[in-house]
Amino acid sequence: MDSIIEDVQVRKILDSRGNPTVEVDVITWNGFGRAAAPSGASTGSREVVSFPEGGVDVIVSEIEDIIASELIGMDAEDIATIDEVLREVDGTDNLSAIGGNTTVAVSMAVAKAAAASYNMPLYKFLGGNLVNELPFPLGNMMNGGAHAGVNAPDIQEFLVVPVGAKNMVEAVFANSSIHKKLKELIQTKDSNFTGGKGDEGGWVPNITNDAALEIQAQACEEVGDELGIEIRPSLDMAASELWNADEQKYIYAQDGIKRDTGDQIDFVKDIIDTYNMFYVEDPFDESDFDGFAQLTSKVGDKCLICGDDLFVTNKEILAKGIEMNAANAIIIKPNQIGSLSETYATVKLAKENDIVPVVSHRSGETTDATIAHLAVGFGSPMIKTGAIGGERIAKLNELIRIEEELPNPKMGEF
Ligand SMILES: O=C(O)[C@@H](CO)OP(=O)(O)O
Ligand SMILES: [Mg+2]
């Protein structure tokens, strides 16, 4: 009774890039849940479609009523059934009729309303009373590729993980210290640096990939020494954006270099060895399971090789990756698959097969902090959600609050 849905409301709001997105309110007899959907820039081709034709306006003017009439009277606790109803309402495989961003925002708002109906935080509603692990923040420090301008490095994201942090507060502030340190270090390499930032709050320097890798490592070492904790460099190469299918090469425009798959394997392996990388995401094109598998077999014992565009949070595609030993980590973005229950199914399969699930933001975000709760509730040892900027700190600060609430908090285990 407490969690019976009484109303569903959809509105158009801004995302961090100034684009429209959907926010959904779900009202139950005794609760209320609100969630907003993010948007990607370097999207995987097998992701569900974010918005229907006509965009957010059509969702508000036409789809809201259809969803509300289906969901009113249902029990918000029954998330999986509600997610099925949303898929039925849509009727397509890729959610193009009502949009994966619509379904995911409804799905997350339903879960939050169910939790609120019983006066519970979402992480506890999803994970139970015994969850006590917090995710290490994978923080974005410098941006290139599709998240930055023409003169930036080709590698999309230069990230760090404060693997030695003993708690969330220490981890979050270690990342912000690295961010500050990098501003100084960029200035030594790029005298025209304006302090400009990319879509996720990382700096956008006009320097080569090599120079960026060097100062990333230097910042980790210097700040790590100052704070007395180990901080490791990481990357999201978003290599689908670099792959030219006609030439069968990865194009590094900033460096004027083209690499075939063999060169790319050597290049990435060399970076991992040289800089002691903790984590490398999407080092190959989204269709190249074989390239992923080759790299994972070479370095998977010492580095997380993570599939984002490769797996698009899709359980069936992950199953193929598991069979091929393509990766040992997976990015978890609810709006790639369109619902909370399908997101959970993918996380579960990953964990059962020792694949590290990394709950993640998108490059276009809102101040919605739901993914902080998903990371804790699903027991994800790492969360990728930037380092600074309002829409990024919304999640990090929520994790600080969750740490304070937990009776026995500890950092996650890999
Ligand atoms: O590639 C990525 O991992 C993400 C988030 O960092 O970017 P986007 O949301 O543009 O896909
Ligand atoms: Mg990625």
Short mmCIF file of C-alpha atoms and ligand atoms in Angstrom, two decimals:
data_model
loop_
_atom_site.label_atom_id
_atom_site.label_comp_id
_atom_site.label_asym_id
_atom_site.label_seq_id
_atom_site.Cartn_x
_atom_site.Cartn_y
_atom_site.Cartn_z
CA MET A 1 0.00 0.00 0.00
CA ASP A 2 2.75 2.46 1.02
CA SER A 3 4.47 2.13 -2.35
CA ILE A 4 1.47 2.11 -4.71
CA ILE A 5 2.08 4.61 -7.52
CA GLU A 6 -0.36 7.53 -7.54
CA ASP A 7 1.20 9.73 -10.20
CA VAL A 8 4.06 10.02 -12.70
CA GLN A 9 5.22 13.39 -13.95
CA VAL A 10 7.80 14.15 -16.63
CA ARG A 11 9.49 17.50 -17.25
CA LYS A 12 12.17 18.91 -19.53
CA ILE A 13 15.31 20.06 -17.70
CA LEU A 14 18.83 21.15 -18.65
CA ASP A 15 21.84 18.88 -18.72
CA SER A 16 25.41 20.04 -18.11
CA ARG A 17 26.00 20.68 -21.82
CA GLY A 18 22.93 22.90 -21.98
CA ASN A 19 20.88 20.28 -23.81
CA PRO A 20 17.39 19.19 -22.82
CA THR A 21 16.86 15.96 -20.92
CA VAL A 22 14.06 14.31 -18.94
CA GLU A 23 13.40 14.40 -15.24
CA VAL A 24 10.72 12.14 -13.80
CA ASP A 25 8.80 12.35 -10.52
CA VAL A 26 7.04 9.27 -9.20
CA ILE A 27 4.57 9.80 -6.38
CA THR A 28 3.45 6.89 -4.23
CA TRP A 29 0.96 6.76 -1.39
CA ASN A 30 3.76 7.28 1.12
CA GLY A 31 6.74 8.39 -0.92
CA PHE A 32 8.30 10.32 -3.76
CA GLY A 33 11.17 9.62 -6.12
CA ARG A 34 12.85 11.86 -8.67
CA ALA A 35 15.44 10.91 -11.27
CA ALA A 36 16.93 12.48 -14.39
CA ALA A 37 18.64 10.87 -17.38
CA PRO A 38 22.13 11.82 -18.60
CA SER A 39 23.42 11.82 -22.21
CA GLY A 40 26.62 10.57 -23.84
CA ALA A 41 28.77 12.18 -26.54
CA SER A 42 30.93 9.16 -27.36
CA THR A 43 28.07 6.70 -27.46
CA GLY A 44 28.29 3.02 -28.34
CA SER A 45 26.39 2.05 -31.48
CA ARG A 46 24.55 -0.75 -29.64
CA GLU A 47 23.21 1.47 -26.87
CA VAL A 48 19.45 1.92 -26.72
CA VAL A 49 18.18 5.12 -28.39
CA SER A 50 18.09 7.99 -25.86
CA PHE A 51 15.16 10.01 -27.12
CA PRO A 52 12.26 9.33 -29.50
CA GLU A 53 11.77 11.36 -32.65
CA GLY A 54 10.67 14.81 -31.55
CA GLY A 55 12.92 14.70 -28.47
CA VAL A 56 12.07 15.64 -24.91
CA ASP A 57 9.08 17.80 -25.93
CA VAL A 58 7.25 14.78 -27.31
CA ILE A 59 7.95 12.85 -24.14
CA VAL A 60 6.39 15.61 -22.06
CA SER A 61 3.43 16.27 -24.36
CA GLU A 62 2.50 12.70 -25.36
CA ILE A 63 4.44 9.94 -23.65
CA GLU A 64 4.02 11.14 -20.06
CA ASP A 65 0.28 10.41 -20.11
CA ILE A 66 0.73 6.95 -21.61
CA ILE A 67 3.30 5.96 -18.99
CA ALA A 68 1.32 7.47 -16.13
CA SER A 69 -1.85 5.62 -17.09
CA GLU A 70 0.05 2.30 -17.22
CA LEU A 71 1.93 2.80 -13.95
CA ILE A 72 -0.67 4.38 -11.68
CA GLY A 73 -1.94 1.67 -9.33
CA MET A 74 1.16 -0.51 -9.71
CA ASP A 75 3.46 -1.16 -6.78
CA ALA A 76 6.75 0.77 -7.07
CA GLU A 77 8.50 -2.05 -5.22
CA ASP A 78 7.92 -4.28 -8.21
CA ILE A 79 10.67 -2.64 -10.26
CA ALA A 80 11.27 -5.54 -12.66
CA THR A 81 7.59 -5.75 -13.67
CA ILE A 82 7.43 -2.00 -14.14
CA ASP A 83 10.53 -2.14 -16.35
CA GLU A 84 8.81 -4.84 -18.43
CA VAL A 85 5.72 -2.69 -18.78
CA LEU A 86 7.89 0.19 -20.01
CA ARG A 87 9.45 -2.11 -22.63
CA GLU A 88 5.97 -3.23 -23.71
CA VAL A 89 4.76 0.36 -23.98
CA ASP A 90 7.78 1.10 -26.18
CA GLY A 91 7.50 -2.05 -28.27
CA THR A 92 10.91 -1.80 -29.98
CA ASP A 93 14.17 -3.60 -29.16
CA ASN A 94 16.23 -0.43 -28.92
CA LEU A 95 13.61 1.65 -27.06
CA SER A 96 13.39 4.11 -29.94
CA ALA A 97 9.63 4.69 -29.57
CA ILE A 98 9.65 6.31 -26.14
CA GLY A 99 13.43 6.60 -25.60
CA GLY A 100 15.84 4.80 -23.30
CA ASN A 101 16.36 8.02 -21.38
CA THR A 102 12.63 8.12 -20.66
CA THR A 103 12.49 4.52 -19.47
CA VAL A 104 15.64 4.78 -17.37
CA ALA A 105 14.50 7.98 -15.67
CA VAL A 106 11.12 6.40 -14.89
CA SER A 107 12.76 3.18 -13.71
CA MET A 108 15.16 4.99 -11.36
CA ALA A 109 12.45 7.34 -10.07
CA VAL A 110 10.23 4.31 -9.35
CA ALA A 111 13.01 2.68 -7.32
CA LYS A 112 13.65 5.89 -5.41
CA ALA A 113 9.94 6.29 -4.71
CA ALA A 114 9.74 2.70 -3.48
CA ALA A 115 12.72 3.28 -1.15
CA ALA A 116 11.24 6.54 0.10
CA SER A 117 7.89 4.85 0.73
CA TYR A 118 9.65 2.83 3.43
CA ASN A 119 11.85 5.73 4.56
CA MET A 120 14.95 4.04 3.21
CA PRO A 121 17.85 5.44 1.20
CA LEU A 122 18.06 3.89 -2.27
CA TYR A 123 21.41 2.15 -1.67
CA LYS A 124 19.93 0.28 1.29
CA PHE A 125 16.69 -0.55 -0.53
CA LEU A 126 18.74 -2.09 -3.36
CA GLY A 127 21.64 -3.60 -1.44
CA GLY A 128 20.17 -4.53 1.92
CA ASN A 129 21.12 -3.72 5.45
CA LEU A 130 24.58 -5.21 5.35
CA VAL A 131 26.08 -3.20 2.46
CA ASN A 132 29.02 -1.22 3.73
CA GLU A 133 31.46 -0.80 0.82
CA LEU A 134 32.15 2.49 -0.90
CA PRO A 135 33.45 2.77 -4.45
CA PHE A 136 36.85 4.25 -5.26
CA PRO A 137 36.25 7.37 -7.35
CA LEU A 138 37.76 7.17 -10.84
CA GLY A 139 38.26 10.90 -11.39
CA ASN A 140 38.56 12.70 -14.70
CA MET A 141 41.57 15.06 -14.81
CA MET A 142 42.22 15.97 -18.47
CA ASN A 143 39.88 15.70 -21.44
CA GLY A 144 40.53 15.06 -25.10
CA GLY A 145 38.76 13.44 -28.04
CA ALA A 146 35.00 13.87 -28.32
CA HIS A 147 34.82 15.66 -24.96
CA ALA A 148 37.19 18.49 -25.92
CA GLY A 149 38.30 20.80 -28.74
CA VAL A 150 40.43 20.26 -31.85
CA ASN A 151 43.88 20.78 -30.33
CA ALA A 152 43.39 18.57 -27.30
CA PRO A 153 44.95 15.10 -26.93
CA ASP A 154 43.28 12.26 -28.85
CA ILE A 155 42.83 10.13 -25.74
CA GLN A 156 39.42 11.04 -24.35
CA GLU A 157 39.97 10.82 -20.60
CA PHE A 158 43.04 10.98 -18.37
CA LEU A 159 41.77 9.59 -15.08
CA VAL A 160 43.16 8.75 -11.65
CA VAL A 161 42.16 6.33 -8.87
CA PRO A 162 43.31 6.99 -5.28
CA VAL A 163 43.71 3.26 -4.61
CA GLY A 164 45.43 3.89 -1.26
CA ALA A 165 42.64 6.05 0.16
CA LYS A 166 41.24 4.72 3.41
CA ASN A 167 37.87 6.39 3.14
CA MET A 168 35.62 8.31 0.76
CA VAL A 169 36.51 11.77 2.00
CA GLU A 170 40.23 11.09 1.60
CA ALA A 171 39.62 9.61 -1.86
CA VAL A 172 37.51 12.49 -3.15
CA PHE A 173 39.93 15.14 -1.90
CA ALA A 174 42.95 13.26 -3.27
CA ASN A 175 41.34 13.49 -6.70
CA SER A 176 40.64 17.19 -6.38
CA SER A 177 44.30 17.74 -5.33
CA ILE A 178 45.47 15.96 -8.48
CA HIS A 179 43.13 18.15 -10.53
CA LYS A 180 44.70 21.28 -9.01
CA LYS A 181 48.24 19.96 -9.46
CA LEU A 182 47.60 19.22 -13.12
CA LYS A 183 46.58 22.79 -13.80
CA GLU A 184 50.07 23.85 -12.67
CA LEU A 185 51.79 21.11 -14.64
CA ILE A 186 49.86 21.86 -17.83
CA GLN A 187 50.99 25.48 -17.62
CA THR A 188 54.62 24.33 -17.75
CA LYS A 189 53.96 22.47 -21.04
CA ASP A 190 51.42 24.79 -22.67
CA SER A 191 52.17 28.49 -22.18
CA ASN A 192 48.91 29.49 -23.87
CA PHE A 193 46.77 27.35 -21.55
CA THR A 194 43.62 29.27 -20.65
CA GLY A 195 42.40 26.97 -17.88
CA GLY A 196 39.67 25.66 -20.18
CA LYS A 197 37.80 22.50 -19.24
CA GLY A 198 36.02 19.78 -21.16
CA ASP A 199 32.57 18.27 -20.80
CA GLU A 200 33.41 16.39 -17.62
CA GLY A 201 35.40 19.10 -15.85
CA GLY A 202 38.85 17.80 -16.79
CA TRP A 203 41.35 20.33 -18.15
CA VAL A 204 41.70 20.61 -21.93
CA PRO A 205 45.38 21.17 -22.65
CA ASN A 206 46.87 21.81 -26.08
CA ILE A 207 49.56 19.15 -25.68
CA THR A 208 50.44 15.77 -27.15
CA ASN A 209 49.14 12.48 -25.78
CA ASP A 210 52.66 11.67 -24.54
CA ALA A 211 53.02 14.96 -22.71
CA ALA A 212 49.62 14.44 -21.09
CA LEU A 213 50.59 10.93 -19.99
CA GLU A 214 53.81 12.26 -18.47
CA ILE A 215 52.22 14.99 -16.38
CA GLN A 216 49.40 12.67 -15.35
CA ALA A 217 51.98 10.27 -13.89
CA GLN A 218 53.94 13.14 -12.33
CA ALA A 219 50.81 14.50 -10.62
CA CYS A 220 49.97 11.05 -9.23
CA GLU A 221 53.45 10.70 -7.81
CA GLU A 222 53.78 14.19 -6.34
CA VAL A 223 50.31 14.39 -4.81
CA GLY A 224 50.51 10.75 -3.70
CA ASP A 225 53.76 11.55 -1.84
CA GLU A 226 52.31 14.70 -0.29
CA LEU A 227 49.20 12.90 0.95
CA GLY A 228 50.93 9.62 1.75
CA ILE A 229 48.57 7.47 -0.33
CA GLU A 230 48.97 5.61 -3.58
CA ILE A 231 47.23 7.24 -6.55
CA ARG A 232 47.32 5.43 -9.90
CA PRO A 233 46.80 6.81 -13.42
CA SER A 234 44.06 5.41 -15.66
CA LEU A 235 42.62 6.13 -19.12
CA ASP A 236 39.47 6.02 -21.17
CA MET A 237 40.79 5.81 -24.74
CA ALA A 238 37.27 5.76 -26.26
CA ALA A 239 38.99 4.14 -29.24
CA SER A 240 35.79 3.73 -31.30
CA GLU A 241 36.08 7.49 -31.81
CA LEU A 242 39.65 7.07 -33.15
CA TRP A 243 38.92 4.05 -35.36
CA ASN A 244 38.66 4.67 -39.09
CA ALA A 245 36.93 1.65 -40.61
CA ASP A 246 37.91 2.51 -44.20
CA GLU A 247 41.58 2.75 -43.36
CA GLN A 248 41.38 0.02 -40.67
CA LYS A 249 43.50 2.29 -38.47
CA TYR A 250 43.29 4.28 -35.25
CA ILE A 251 43.90 7.93 -36.15
CA TYR A 252 45.82 10.01 -33.61
CA ALA A 253 45.29 13.45 -35.15
CA GLN A 254 47.13 15.41 -32.44
CA ASP A 255 50.25 13.25 -32.92
CA GLY A 256 49.86 12.75 -36.70
CA ILE A 257 50.12 8.96 -36.22
CA LYS A 258 47.96 6.09 -37.54
CA ARG A 259 48.00 2.69 -35.85
CA ASP A 260 46.60 -0.63 -37.05
CA THR A 261 45.25 -3.09 -34.49
CA GLY A 262 48.64 -4.71 -33.86
CA ASP A 263 50.26 -1.29 -33.36
CA GLN A 264 47.43 -0.32 -31.05
CA ILE A 265 47.95 -3.41 -28.88
CA ASP A 266 51.67 -2.60 -28.59
CA PHE A 267 50.97 1.09 -27.96
CA VAL A 268 48.47 0.48 -25.15
CA LYS A 269 50.56 -2.28 -23.57
CA ASP A 270 53.54 0.04 -23.58
CA ILE A 271 51.53 2.81 -21.88
CA ILE A 272 50.28 0.36 -19.23
CA ASP A 273 53.82 -0.88 -18.52
CA THR A 274 55.48 2.55 -18.57
CA TYR A 275 52.98 4.37 -16.39
CA ASN A 276 51.76 1.50 -14.22
CA MET A 277 48.18 2.15 -15.34
CA PHE A 278 45.51 0.89 -12.98
CA TYR A 279 42.67 0.90 -15.50
CA VAL A 280 42.26 1.35 -19.26
CA GLU A 281 38.80 1.67 -20.79
CA ASP A 282 37.88 1.05 -24.43
CA PRO A 283 41.41 0.63 -25.83
CA PHE A 284 39.91 -0.76 -29.08
CA ASP A 285 36.96 -0.17 -31.36
CA GLU A 286 33.61 -1.39 -30.02
CA SER A 287 33.50 -4.29 -32.50
CA ASP A 288 37.01 -5.57 -31.79
CA PHE A 289 36.46 -8.24 -29.11
CA ASP A 290 39.58 -9.97 -30.35
CA GLY A 291 41.84 -6.94 -29.81
CA PHE A 292 40.41 -6.61 -26.29
CA ALA A 293 41.05 -10.30 -25.61
CA GLN A 294 44.65 -10.09 -26.83
CA LEU A 295 45.43 -7.11 -24.62
CA THR A 296 43.64 -8.63 -21.60
CA SER A 297 45.66 -11.82 -21.93
CA LYS A 298 48.88 -9.76 -21.94
CA VAL A 299 48.19 -7.32 -19.10
CA GLY A 300 44.95 -8.41 -17.41
CA ASP A 301 46.83 -9.65 -14.35
CA LYS A 302 48.04 -6.14 -13.47
CA CYS A 303 45.59 -3.71 -15.09
CA LEU A 304 41.81 -3.47 -15.42
CA ILE A 305 40.83 -3.59 -19.09
CA CYS A 306 37.33 -2.19 -19.21
CA GLY A 307 34.62 -2.34 -21.87
CA ASP A 308 32.25 0.61 -22.21
CA ASP A 309 31.21 1.03 -25.85
CA LEU A 310 32.17 -2.64 -26.16
CA PHE A 311 29.48 -3.91 -23.75
CA VAL A 312 27.02 -0.99 -23.51
CA THR A 313 25.76 -2.41 -20.16
CA ASN A 314 24.12 -5.22 -22.14
CA LYS A 315 24.03 -8.64 -20.49
CA GLU A 316 24.05 -10.60 -23.76
CA ILE A 317 27.02 -8.66 -25.12
CA LEU A 318 28.84 -9.06 -21.81
CA ALA A 319 28.24 -12.84 -22.03
CA LYS A 320 30.09 -12.85 -25.35
CA GLY A 321 32.92 -10.86 -23.77
CA ILE A 322 33.15 -13.33 -20.89
CA GLU A 323 33.34 -16.23 -23.31
CA MET A 324 36.18 -14.54 -25.18
CA ASN A 325 37.99 -13.25 -22.07
CA ALA A 326 37.76 -9.84 -23.68
CA ALA A 327 37.98 -7.74 -20.52
CA ASN A 328 38.14 -7.86 -16.74
CA ALA A 329 35.96 -4.79 -16.07
CA ILE A 330 32.74 -3.31 -17.44
CA ILE A 331 31.33 0.21 -17.37
CA ILE A 332 27.78 0.30 -16.02
CA LYS A 333 25.66 3.13 -17.45
CA PRO A 334 21.92 2.59 -16.83
CA ASN A 335 20.87 4.70 -19.81
CA GLN A 336 22.85 2.49 -22.21
CA ILE A 337 20.38 -0.32 -21.52
CA GLY A 338 17.30 1.64 -20.44
CA SER A 339 16.23 0.28 -17.05
CA LEU A 340 17.39 -0.43 -13.54
CA SER A 341 16.52 -4.14 -13.56
CA GLU A 342 18.44 -4.77 -16.79
CA THR A 343 21.36 -2.76 -15.36
CA TYR A 344 21.29 -4.97 -12.28
CA ALA A 345 21.20 -8.15 -14.39
CA THR A 346 24.39 -7.02 -16.14
CA VAL A 347 26.11 -6.15 -12.84
CA LYS A 348 25.15 -9.56 -11.46
CA LEU A 349 26.55 -11.43 -14.45
CA ALA A 350 29.74 -9.39 -14.24
CA LYS A 351 30.24 -10.12 -10.55
CA GLU A 352 29.54 -13.82 -10.99
CA ASN A 353 32.38 -13.90 -13.52
CA ASP A 354 34.92 -11.72 -11.68
CA ILE A 355 34.41 -8.82 -14.05
CA VAL A 356 34.67 -5.56 -12.08
CA PRO A 357 31.52 -3.44 -12.54
CA VAL A 358 32.29 0.29 -12.67
CA VAL A 359 29.13 2.37 -12.25
CA SER A 360 29.49 5.48 -14.40
CA HIS A 361 28.19 8.93 -15.24
CA ARG A 362 27.81 10.21 -18.83
CA SER A 363 29.58 13.23 -20.27
CA GLY A 364 26.28 15.15 -20.29
CA GLU A 365 24.98 14.96 -16.72
CA THR A 366 22.51 16.53 -14.31
CA THR A 367 22.79 17.01 -10.56
CA ASP A 368 20.93 13.71 -10.09
CA ALA A 369 22.99 11.57 -7.68
CA THR A 370 21.29 8.20 -8.24
CA ILE A 371 24.46 6.51 -9.52
CA ALA A 372 26.14 7.08 -6.14
CA HIS A 373 23.42 4.89 -4.60
CA LEU A 374 23.67 2.31 -7.38
CA ALA A 375 27.43 1.98 -6.86
CA VAL A 376 26.98 1.30 -3.12
CA GLY A 377 23.79 -0.78 -3.46
CA PHE A 378 25.21 -2.97 -6.23
CA GLY A 379 28.61 -3.30 -4.50
CA SER A 380 30.62 -1.72 -7.29
CA PRO A 381 34.21 -1.15 -6.09
CA MET A 382 34.70 1.84 -8.37
CA ILE A 383 32.58 4.76 -9.62
CA LYS A 384 33.44 6.93 -12.59
CA THR A 385 31.94 10.34 -12.01
CA GLY A 386 34.46 13.13 -12.63
CA ALA A 387 36.33 15.08 -10.00
CA ILE A 388 34.96 18.62 -9.96
CA GLY A 389 31.97 20.56 -11.37
CA GLY A 390 28.44 20.77 -9.96
CA GLU A 391 26.98 17.77 -11.77
CA ARG A 392 30.03 15.64 -10.83
CA ILE A 393 30.33 16.65 -7.17
CA ALA A 394 26.60 15.95 -6.75
CA LYS A 395 27.53 12.26 -6.85
CA LEU A 396 30.80 12.55 -4.90
CA ASN A 397 29.23 14.56 -2.09
CA GLU A 398 26.36 12.06 -1.91
CA LEU A 399 28.95 9.30 -1.41
CA ILE A 400 30.46 11.32 1.45
CA ARG A 401 26.99 11.47 3.03
CA ILE A 402 26.46 7.75 2.50
CA GLU A 403 29.82 7.02 4.14
CA GLU A 404 28.69 9.02 7.16
CA GLU A 405 25.41 7.08 7.34
CA LEU A 406 26.93 3.59 7.13
CA PRO A 407 27.60 1.96 10.51
CA ASN A 408 30.74 0.22 9.35
CA PRO A 409 32.00 1.84 6.14
CA LYS A 410 35.01 0.59 4.22
CA MET A 411 36.40 1.09 0.75
CA GLY A 412 35.50 -1.49 -1.90
CA GLU A 413 37.67 -4.45 -2.86
CA PHE A 414 38.82 -5.41 -6.32
O1 LIG B 1 32.97 7.37 -22.67
C1 LIG B 1 32.59 7.48 -21.51
O2 LIG B 1 32.94 6.66 -20.68
C2 LIG B 1 31.62 8.53 -21.09
C3 LIG B 1 31.70 9.03 -19.71
O3 LIG B 1 32.96 9.39 -19.28
O4 LIG B 1 31.43 9.49 -22.04
P1 LIG B 1 30.03 9.55 -22.82
O5 LIG B 1 28.98 9.78 -21.80
O6 LIG B 1 30.21 10.70 -23.77
O7 LIG B 1 29.84 8.24 -23.51
MG MG B 2 34.00 5.35 -22.02
#
